[in-house]
Each structure stands twice: as C-alpha cells, then as structure tokens.
C-alpha cells in the first residue's frame, strides 16, 4: 500500500511540476512581422513627421488603418531620439510607440546616443502607460542605414539595463533571419567548434580511434594531480557534505551556488534572463523541474565552468549532448569563458536554435 502511495506522490509531483513549468523570458529575440504581434505596444521606426513612410513605418500604418495617421497628425511630429504614443487601431497591439531613429552618418554624429535614446524614451512611455509587453524593430537599421550588428548591440544594452530595474516583457523583432548576421569571426569559430566535435564524436565510434581517446584520457589523468592527492582532498571534505550534495535537488544546488558565487537572487535571475515569478517557483519548490534552457541560463548567469554546468544539469535530469547544436554552442561559449547572455542568444538565433532564459 505504502509503495502505491509513494508512486502516486511521484506521479502527482511530476505532473504538477510539468504543468507548472513556465519559462517566460523578460527579453526575447524573435523573427516576426511586428504588425502581427499581440503585445501591449509595438514600436514604430518612424520619421520626424510621424506621417508614415516605408519599411516598418509603412507596414504599421497599413495594418493599423487610417485612424493611426489621423491621430499622428495631431502630434506635431517627433524629434530624433524621442518617442510619442498613439492607439493601435486595427493592430493586435493596443498601442504604437513612434520613435525617430538617427540616420547613420559614419558613427561620429552621436548616432549611438540618439539610438539609445529611442529605446530609452520608448521604454519610459511603457512604464508611464503601465504596459506589460513591448516589441521593438531594429530601429534605424533599415532605410536609415545603421549597421545591424551595431544596432542590435545598442538595443540589447539599453533593454538589458532597463530590465535590471523593471519587470516588462521585451521583444526585439528581426524581420528576416537572413539579414541577421553574426560577426564573421564568431560565426566561423562556432561553426568550427561544432564541426570538430560532431566529427570527434562520430570518429570515436571508429574502433581504431577508441584507444587513442583512451590514451588521451589516461594522459590527462596523469597530468592532473595524482589520484591519491585527489583522494586525500576528497577525504578532507566531510562525508556528510558529500552525501548532502549528492542528495541535493536542482533548486537546492542552484540556491547554494548563488550563495557560493556571492550573488543575490535578483541579480542571478536577471542575469539569467529569467522571470521573477519563475525564480520564486524554483526557490519555493525544492523539487521544481526547470527546462534545460533555464538550467543553462543560470549556469551562464553564475559563470559556471563546464563541469559545474554539467553537474547542475544533471541535478535537473539533463546532460549536454554532442549531437545538439544548441548544447555545442553553449559549450563553445563556456569554453571561451564568454558569459554574455545577449551574445550567446544572438549566436543561438543565428544558428536557428531556441534562446536562453
Ligand atoms: N516587422 C518588423 N521589422 C520590420 C518590418 C516589419 N514589418 N519591416 C521592416 N522591418 C525592419 C527592417 O528590416 C529593419 O531591420 O525594421 C528595421 C528598421 O528598418 P526601417 O523600417 O527602414 O526603419 P529605419 O531604418 O529606422 O528608417 C526609418 O524609414 O520607413 C521609413 O518613415 C520611415 O523615414 C523613416 C525611415
């Protein structure tokens, strides 16, 4: 009878854990037509007249209908770097925030400052109007000629700083994935990293190579401190600590790592691009089952090395796989000790992989 009861408990907790699995990320890079998005506000990359134009401006006016233009006529234009808000009319979005980006003139006419101000002013309107979600196009990166790779860095910087102090769902919309390019050096390095490991993994199953890998493993073992030195270190750690660590759940291990790394809860989940509500579920339910992406996002936020990351994943029932591009890209960035979550998400986006957080 007891056994049946235990099985019932396990089934119930895994079912509720599954149903509770939420994974809202406060900042998301997405590919879409911004006029399709059902968010509180979409941002329009307008011109100073606010009377419509081409690009995303034209698309928004077409989708919103004549009412938008009529309201824009009452606004008296808008200065570069500033933002004004109207209703969304026929759009699925409730509001349109119109902002005027700088025209790219080589980078020494304060284009970056003005572009930062576009994002900042739009976000301030979102706070003023108590919005819970907003979607940006890549302002100035079309007709106004701002280099896309620079434009995305500006957007991520301002949005990232804002999300350290506010709760808001922010989408950065890339209209066509083709136009989204990683810096050549990064793209090539990641590609090589993936190719090698895929080949390595594949080659290991070829018997003639297996002993080589074995020898490599042996030599690595010899190079590190000898086994008995290692054993004596382990012996110094009390057996109870080891036993406790072995029995830790993901949530317990995560909270211990946050303390160990000297971080606060807030800075940890913010750096992990994880929503406050999700973090409080993890904190309050020691058996909470997170998604693999959430585990990895915290590994990046806490700047864990590869072994620590694998260990934390294992606590949640996951492992890094050499046959997954997503996992290999994560492994690449951890090996490079590059814990910039925005840069990692750009790479994941460029390789058509799900994002972190
Ligand atoms: N959804 C999302 N993004 C879009 C869409 C769309 N429907 N259409 C275009 N974009 C993207 C472009 O690919 C580009 O990355 O929006 C970004 C900004 O491009 P533009 O719309 O050309 O805006 P911008 O570069 O800021 O130039 C503004 O263009 O449309 C005129 O009246 C506007 O004069 C102003 C100038």
JSON list of C-alpha atoms in Angstrom, two decimals, residues 170-334:
[
{"chain": "A", "resi": 170, "resn": "UNK", "atom": "CA", "xyz": [10.51, 42.96, -24.23]},
{"chain": "A", "resi": 171, "resn": "UNK", "atom": "CA", "xyz": [10.70, 41.53, -27.74]},
{"chain": "A", "resi": 172, "resn": "UNK", "atom": "CA", "xyz": [13.38, 42.59, -30.22]},
{"chain": "A", "resi": 173, "resn": "UNK", "atom": "CA", "xyz": [11.97, 41.71, -33.62]},
{"chain": "A", "resi": 174, "resn": "UNK", "atom": "CA", "xyz": [14.21, 40.65, -36.50]},
{"chain": "A", "resi": 175, "resn": "UNK", "atom": "CA", "xyz": [12.14, 40.90, -39.66]},
{"chain": "A", "resi": 176, "resn": "UNK", "atom": "CA", "xyz": [14.06, 38.45, -41.78]},
{"chain": "A", "resi": 177, "resn": "UNK", "atom": "CA", "xyz": [16.53, 35.97, -40.31]},
{"chain": "A", "resi": 178, "resn": "UNK", "atom": "CA", "xyz": [18.70, 36.16, -43.43]},
{"chain": "A", "resi": 179, "resn": "UNK", "atom": "CA", "xyz": [19.54, 39.77, -42.71]},
{"chain": "A", "resi": 180, "resn": "UNK", "atom": "CA", "xyz": [20.72, 38.79, -39.23]},
{"chain": "A", "resi": 181, "resn": "UNK", "atom": "CA", "xyz": [24.47, 38.20, -39.33]},
{"chain": "A", "resi": 182, "resn": "UNK", "atom": "CA", "xyz": [26.85, 37.23, -36.56]},
{"chain": "A", "resi": 183, "resn": "UNK", "atom": "CA", "xyz": [30.32, 38.82, -36.69]},
{"chain": "A", "resi": 184, "resn": "UNK", "atom": "CA", "xyz": [32.24, 36.69, -39.22]},
{"chain": "A", "resi": 185, "resn": "UNK", "atom": "CA", "xyz": [34.92, 35.71, -36.66]},
{"chain": "A", "resi": 186, "resn": "UNK", "atom": "CA", "xyz": [32.34, 34.43, -34.15]},
{"chain": "A", "resi": 187, "resn": "UNK", "atom": "CA", "xyz": [30.33, 32.59, -36.78]},
{"chain": "A", "resi": 188, "resn": "UNK", "atom": "CA", "xyz": [33.42, 30.83, -38.15]},
{"chain": "A", "resi": 189, "resn": "UNK", "atom": "CA", "xyz": [34.73, 29.91, -34.70]},
{"chain": "A", "resi": 190, "resn": "UNK", "atom": "CA", "xyz": [31.39, 28.44, -33.60]},
{"chain": "A", "resi": 191, "resn": "UNK", "atom": "CA", "xyz": [30.99, 26.55, -36.85]},
{"chain": "A", "resi": 192, "resn": "UNK", "atom": "CA", "xyz": [34.48, 25.03, -36.48]},
{"chain": "A", "resi": 193, "resn": "UNK", "atom": "CA", "xyz": [33.77, 24.13, -32.85]},
{"chain": "A", "resi": 194, "resn": "UNK", "atom": "CA", "xyz": [30.55, 22.33, -33.85]},
{"chain": "A", "resi": 195, "resn": "UNK", "atom": "CA", "xyz": [32.14, 20.56, -36.84]},
{"chain": "A", "resi": 196, "resn": "UNK", "atom": "CA", "xyz": [35.12, 19.29, -34.80]},
{"chain": "A", "resi": 197, "resn": "UNK", "atom": "CA", "xyz": [33.02, 17.93, -32.02]},
{"chain": "A", "resi": 198, "resn": "UNK", "atom": "CA", "xyz": [30.49, 16.36, -34.30]},
{"chain": "A", "resi": 199, "resn": "UNK", "atom": "CA", "xyz": [33.40, 14.71, -36.17]},
{"chain": "A", "resi": 200, "resn": "UNK", "atom": "CA", "xyz": [35.15, 13.76, -32.87]},
{"chain": "A", "resi": 201, "resn": "UNK", "atom": "CA", "xyz": [32.00, 12.20, -31.52]},
{"chain": "A", "resi": 202, "resn": "UNK", "atom": "CA", "xyz": [31.41, 10.34, -34.77]},
{"chain": "A", "resi": 203, "resn": "UNK", "atom": "CA", "xyz": [35.06, 9.25, -35.09]},
{"chain": "A", "resi": 204, "resn": "UNK", "atom": "CA", "xyz": [35.19, 7.83, -31.53]},
{"chain": "A", "resi": 205, "resn": "UNK", "atom": "CA", "xyz": [32.86, 5.03, -32.64]},
{"chain": "A", "resi": 206, "resn": "UNK", "atom": "CA", "xyz": [35.54, 4.02, -35.14]},
{"chain": "A", "resi": 207, "resn": "UNK", "atom": "CA", "xyz": [37.45, 1.27, -33.12]},
{"chain": "A", "resi": 208, "resn": "UNK", "atom": "CA", "xyz": [40.89, 2.34, -34.42]},
{"chain": "A", "resi": 209, "resn": "UNK", "atom": "CA", "xyz": [40.44, 5.71, -32.71]},
{"chain": "A", "resi": 210, "resn": "UNK", "atom": "CA", "xyz": [38.97, 4.49, -29.46]},
{"chain": "A", "resi": 211, "resn": "UNK", "atom": "CA", "xyz": [42.28, 3.52, -27.81]},
{"chain": "A", "resi": 212, "resn": "UNK", "atom": "CA", "xyz": [43.72, 6.93, -28.80]},
{"chain": "A", "resi": 213, "resn": "UNK", "atom": "CA", "xyz": [40.94, 8.63, -26.92]},
{"chain": "A", "resi": 214, "resn": "UNK", "atom": "CA", "xyz": [41.55, 6.24, -24.05]},
{"chain": "A", "resi": 215, "resn": "UNK", "atom": "CA", "xyz": [45.29, 7.15, -24.01]},
{"chain": "A", "resi": 216, "resn": "UNK", "atom": "CA", "xyz": [44.40, 10.84, -24.23]},
{"chain": "A", "resi": 217, "resn": "UNK", "atom": "CA", "xyz": [42.14, 10.34, -21.24]},
{"chain": "A", "resi": 218, "resn": "UNK", "atom": "CA", "xyz": [44.92, 8.44, -19.39]},
{"chain": "A", "resi": 219, "resn": "UNK", "atom": "CA", "xyz": [47.48, 11.17, -20.10]},
{"chain": "A", "resi": 220, "resn": "UNK", "atom": "CA", "xyz": [45.05, 13.85, -18.88]},
{"chain": "A", "resi": 221, "resn": "UNK", "atom": "CA", "xyz": [44.60, 11.82, -15.69]},
{"chain": "A", "resi": 222, "resn": "UNK", "atom": "CA", "xyz": [48.40, 11.64, -15.22]},
{"chain": "A", "resi": 223, "resn": "UNK", "atom": "CA", "xyz": [48.87, 15.36, -15.94]},
{"chain": "A", "resi": 224, "resn": "UNK", "atom": "CA", "xyz": [46.42, 16.40, -13.23]},
{"chain": "A", "resi": 225, "resn": "UNK", "atom": "CA", "xyz": [47.31, 15.87, -9.54]},
{"chain": "A", "resi": 226, "resn": "UNK", "atom": "CA", "xyz": [47.86, 12.18, -8.78]},
{"chain": "A", "resi": 227, "resn": "UNK", "atom": "CA", "xyz": [44.89, 10.08, -7.76]},
{"chain": "A", "resi": 228, "resn": "UNK", "atom": "CA", "xyz": [45.93, 9.73, -4.07]},
{"chain": "A", "resi": 229, "resn": "UNK", "atom": "CA", "xyz": [46.40, 13.55, -3.73]},
{"chain": "A", "resi": 230, "resn": "UNK", "atom": "CA", "xyz": [42.92, 13.93, -5.15]},
{"chain": "A", "resi": 231, "resn": "UNK", "atom": "CA", "xyz": [41.59, 11.23, -2.82]},
{"chain": "A", "resi": 232, "resn": "UNK", "atom": "CA", "xyz": [43.09, 12.88, 0.27]},
{"chain": "A", "resi": 233, "resn": "UNK", "atom": "CA", "xyz": [41.43, 16.20, -0.68]},
{"chain": "A", "resi": 234, "resn": "UNK", "atom": "CA", "xyz": [38.09, 14.49, -1.02]},
{"chain": "A", "resi": 235, "resn": "UNK", "atom": "CA", "xyz": [38.65, 12.80, 2.37]},
{"chain": "A", "resi": 236, "resn": "UNK", "atom": "CA", "xyz": [39.10, 16.23, 3.93]},
{"chain": "A", "resi": 237, "resn": "UNK", "atom": "CA", "xyz": [35.61, 17.20, 2.93]},
{"chain": "A", "resi": 238, "resn": "UNK", "atom": "CA", "xyz": [33.25, 15.67, 5.43]},
{"chain": "A", "resi": 239, "resn": "UNK", "atom": "CA", "xyz": [31.36, 12.69, 4.19]},
{"chain": "A", "resi": 240, "resn": "UNK", "atom": "CA", "xyz": [28.12, 14.38, 5.23]},
{"chain": "A", "resi": 241, "resn": "UNK", "atom": "CA", "xyz": [28.84, 17.33, 2.91]},
{"chain": "A", "resi": 242, "resn": "UNK", "atom": "CA", "xyz": [29.39, 14.96, 0.04]},
{"chain": "A", "resi": 243, "resn": "UNK", "atom": "CA", "xyz": [26.29, 12.93, 0.89]},
{"chain": "A", "resi": 244, "resn": "UNK", "atom": "CA", "xyz": [24.26, 16.16, 1.22]},
{"chain": "A", "resi": 245, "resn": "UNK", "atom": "CA", "xyz": [25.47, 17.41, -2.16]},
{"chain": "A", "resi": 246, "resn": "UNK", "atom": "CA", "xyz": [24.64, 14.11, -3.81]},
{"chain": "A", "resi": 247, "resn": "UNK", "atom": "CA", "xyz": [21.07, 14.30, -2.50]},
{"chain": "A", "resi": 248, "resn": "UNK", "atom": "CA", "xyz": [20.59, 17.96, -3.40]},
{"chain": "A", "resi": 249, "resn": "UNK", "atom": "CA", "xyz": [17.77, 18.80, -5.80]},
{"chain": "A", "resi": 250, "resn": "UNK", "atom": "CA", "xyz": [18.30, 21.26, -8.65]},
{"chain": "A", "resi": 251, "resn": "UNK", "atom": "CA", "xyz": [16.71, 24.05, -6.64]},
{"chain": "A", "resi": 252, "resn": "UNK", "atom": "CA", "xyz": [18.90, 23.39, -3.57]},
{"chain": "A", "resi": 253, "resn": "UNK", "atom": "CA", "xyz": [22.04, 23.20, -5.71]},
{"chain": "A", "resi": 254, "resn": "UNK", "atom": "CA", "xyz": [21.16, 26.43, -7.55]},
{"chain": "A", "resi": 255, "resn": "UNK", "atom": "CA", "xyz": [20.49, 28.36, -4.34]},
{"chain": "A", "resi": 256, "resn": "UNK", "atom": "CA", "xyz": [23.74, 27.06, -2.84]},
{"chain": "A", "resi": 257, "resn": "UNK", "atom": "CA", "xyz": [25.68, 28.09, -5.97]},
{"chain": "A", "resi": 258, "resn": "UNK", "atom": "CA", "xyz": [24.15, 31.58, -5.85]},
{"chain": "A", "resi": 259, "resn": "UNK", "atom": "CA", "xyz": [25.45, 31.93, -2.28]},
{"chain": "A", "resi": 260, "resn": "UNK", "atom": "CA", "xyz": [28.81, 30.35, -3.16]},
{"chain": "A", "resi": 261, "resn": "UNK", "atom": "CA", "xyz": [29.26, 32.77, -6.09]},
{"chain": "A", "resi": 262, "resn": "UNK", "atom": "CA", "xyz": [28.38, 35.71, -3.82]},
{"chain": "A", "resi": 263, "resn": "UNK", "atom": "CA", "xyz": [25.43, 36.75, -5.97]},
{"chain": "A", "resi": 264, "resn": "UNK", "atom": "CA", "xyz": [21.96, 37.90, -4.87]},
{"chain": "A", "resi": 265, "resn": "UNK", "atom": "CA", "xyz": [18.82, 36.11, -6.07]},
{"chain": "A", "resi": 266, "resn": "UNK", "atom": "CA", "xyz": [17.72, 39.19, -8.06]},
{"chain": "A", "resi": 267, "resn": "UNK", "atom": "CA", "xyz": [20.99, 39.67, -9.93]},
{"chain": "A", "resi": 268, "resn": "UNK", "atom": "CA", "xyz": [21.11, 35.91, -10.63]},
{"chain": "A", "resi": 269, "resn": "UNK", "atom": "CA", "xyz": [17.69, 35.58, -12.25]},
{"chain": "A", "resi": 270, "resn": "UNK", "atom": "CA", "xyz": [18.01, 38.95, -14.00]},
{"chain": "A", "resi": 271, "resn": "UNK", "atom": "CA", "xyz": [21.39, 37.93, -15.47]},
{"chain": "A", "resi": 272, "resn": "UNK", "atom": "CA", "xyz": [19.81, 34.61, -16.45]},
{"chain": "A", "resi": 273, "resn": "UNK", "atom": "CA", "xyz": [17.02, 36.48, -18.30]},
{"chain": "A", "resi": 274, "resn": "UNK", "atom": "CA", "xyz": [14.54, 34.51, -16.15]},
{"chain": "A", "resi": 275, "resn": "UNK", "atom": "CA", "xyz": [11.29, 35.99, -14.95]},
{"chain": "A", "resi": 276, "resn": "UNK", "atom": "CA", "xyz": [10.95, 36.79, -11.21]},
{"chain": "A", "resi": 277, "resn": "UNK", "atom": "CA", "xyz": [7.85, 34.56, -10.95]},
{"chain": "A", "resi": 278, "resn": "UNK", "atom": "CA", "xyz": [9.71, 31.59, -12.38]},
{"chain": "A", "resi": 279, "resn": "UNK", "atom": "CA", "xyz": [12.57, 32.10, -9.96]},
{"chain": "A", "resi": 280, "resn": "UNK", "atom": "CA", "xyz": [10.22, 32.24, -6.98]},
{"chain": "A", "resi": 281, "resn": "UNK", "atom": "CA", "xyz": [8.74, 28.88, -8.11]},
{"chain": "A", "resi": 282, "resn": "UNK", "atom": "CA", "xyz": [12.25, 27.40, -8.19]},
{"chain": "A", "resi": 283, "resn": "UNK", "atom": "CA", "xyz": [13.05, 28.90, -4.78]},
{"chain": "A", "resi": 284, "resn": "UNK", "atom": "CA", "xyz": [9.81, 27.75, -3.11]},
{"chain": "A", "resi": 285, "resn": "UNK", "atom": "CA", "xyz": [9.55, 24.26, -4.61]},
{"chain": "A", "resi": 286, "resn": "UNK", "atom": "CA", "xyz": [12.70, 22.24, -3.95]},
{"chain": "A", "resi": 287, "resn": "UNK", "atom": "CA", "xyz": [11.51, 19.58, -6.40]},
{"chain": "A", "resi": 288, "resn": "UNK", "atom": "CA", "xyz": [10.73, 22.10, -9.17]},
{"chain": "A", "resi": 289, "resn": "UNK", "atom": "CA", "xyz": [11.66, 20.69, -12.59]},
{"chain": "A", "resi": 290, "resn": "UNK", "atom": "CA", "xyz": [13.10, 23.51, -14.76]},
{"chain": "A", "resi": 291, "resn": "UNK", "atom": "CA", "xyz": [13.59, 23.39, -18.52]},
{"chain": "A", "resi": 292, "resn": "UNK", "atom": "CA", "xyz": [17.09, 22.62, -19.81]},
{"chain": "A", "resi": 293, "resn": "UNK", "atom": "CA", "xyz": [17.33, 26.13, -21.19]},
{"chain": "A", "resi": 294, "resn": "UNK", "atom": "CA", "xyz": [16.59, 27.62, -17.75]},
{"chain": "A", "resi": 295, "resn": "UNK", "atom": "CA", "xyz": [19.29, 25.48, -16.12]},
{"chain": "A", "resi": 296, "resn": "UNK", "atom": "CA", "xyz": [21.82, 26.58, -18.71]},
{"chain": "A", "resi": 297, "resn": "UNK", "atom": "CA", "xyz": [20.72, 30.23, -18.39]},
{"chain": "A", "resi": 298, "resn": "UNK", "atom": "CA", "xyz": [21.54, 30.08, -14.67]},
{"chain": "A", "resi": 299, "resn": "UNK", "atom": "CA", "xyz": [24.86, 28.36, -15.43]},
{"chain": "A", "resi": 300, "resn": "UNK", "atom": "CA", "xyz": [25.72, 31.34, -17.66]},
{"chain": "A", "resi": 301, "resn": "UNK", "atom": "CA", "xyz": [24.44, 33.87, -15.12]},
{"chain": "A", "resi": 302, "resn": "UNK", "atom": "CA", "xyz": [26.61, 32.31, -12.38]},
{"chain": "A", "resi": 303, "resn": "UNK", "atom": "CA", "xyz": [29.52, 31.87, -14.80]},
{"chain": "A", "resi": 304, "resn": "UNK", "atom": "CA", "xyz": [29.84, 28.16, -14.06]},
{"chain": "A", "resi": 305, "resn": "UNK", "atom": "CA", "xyz": [32.59, 26.21, -15.78]},
{"chain": "A", "resi": 306, "resn": "UNK", "atom": "CA", "xyz": [31.74, 23.21, -17.94]},
{"chain": "A", "resi": 307, "resn": "UNK", "atom": "CA", "xyz": [31.89, 20.64, -15.12]},
{"chain": "A", "resi": 308, "resn": "UNK", "atom": "CA", "xyz": [29.77, 22.79, -12.79]},
{"chain": "A", "resi": 309, "resn": "UNK", "atom": "CA", "xyz": [27.28, 23.28, -15.64]},
{"chain": "A", "resi": 310, "resn": "UNK", "atom": "CA", "xyz": [27.09, 19.55, -16.35]},
{"chain": "A", "resi": 311, "resn": "UNK", "atom": "CA", "xyz": [26.63, 18.94, -12.64]},
{"chain": "A", "resi": 312, "resn": "UNK", "atom": "CA", "xyz": [23.76, 21.45, -12.36]},
{"chain": "A", "resi": 313, "resn": "UNK", "atom": "CA", "xyz": [22.12, 19.99, -15.48]},
{"chain": "A", "resi": 314, "resn": "UNK", "atom": "CA", "xyz": [22.41, 16.52, -14.01]},
{"chain": "A", "resi": 315, "resn": "UNK", "atom": "CA", "xyz": [20.55, 17.73, -10.91]},
{"chain": "A", "resi": 316, "resn": "UNK", "atom": "CA", "xyz": [17.63, 18.65, -13.16]},
{"chain": "A", "resi": 317, "resn": "UNK", "atom": "CA", "xyz": [17.87, 15.39, -15.11]},
{"chain": "A", "resi": 318, "resn": "UNK", "atom": "CA", "xyz": [19.61, 16.81, -18.20]},
{"chain": "A", "resi": 319, "resn": "UNK", "atom": "CA", "xyz": [23.02, 16.41, -19.87]},
{"chain": "A", "resi": 320, "resn": "UNK", "atom": "CA", "xyz": [24.94, 18.26, -22.58]},
{"chain": "A", "resi": 321, "resn": "UNK", "atom": "CA", "xyz": [24.82, 16.32, -25.80]},
{"chain": "A", "resi": 322, "resn": "UNK", "atom": "CA", "xyz": [27.41, 16.39, -28.55]},
{"chain": "A", "resi": 323, "resn": "UNK", "atom": "CA", "xyz": [24.67, 15.77, -31.08]},
{"chain": "A", "resi": 324, "resn": "UNK", "atom": "CA", "xyz": [22.87, 19.01, -30.24]},
{"chain": "A", "resi": 325, "resn": "UNK", "atom": "CA", "xyz": [23.93, 22.28, -31.91]},
{"chain": "A", "resi": 326, "resn": "UNK", "atom": "CA", "xyz": [22.33, 24.18, -29.05]},
{"chain": "A", "resi": 327, "resn": "UNK", "atom": "CA", "xyz": [24.45, 22.33, -26.47]},
{"chain": "A", "resi": 328, "resn": "UNK", "atom": "CA", "xyz": [27.61, 22.70, -28.55]},
{"chain": "A", "resi": 329, "resn": "UNK", "atom": "CA", "xyz": [27.11, 26.45, -28.88]},
{"chain": "A", "resi": 330, "resn": "UNK", "atom": "CA", "xyz": [26.67, 26.69, -25.10]},
{"chain": "A", "resi": 331, "resn": "UNK", "atom": "CA", "xyz": [29.81, 24.57, -24.62]},
{"chain": "A", "resi": 332, "resn": "UNK", "atom": "CA", "xyz": [31.68, 26.88, -27.01]},
{"chain": "A", "resi": 333, "resn": "UNK", "atom": "CA", "xyz": [30.83, 29.99, -25.02]},
{"chain": "A", "resi": 334, "resn": "UNK", "atom": "CA", "xyz": [31.62, 28.36, -21.66]}
]
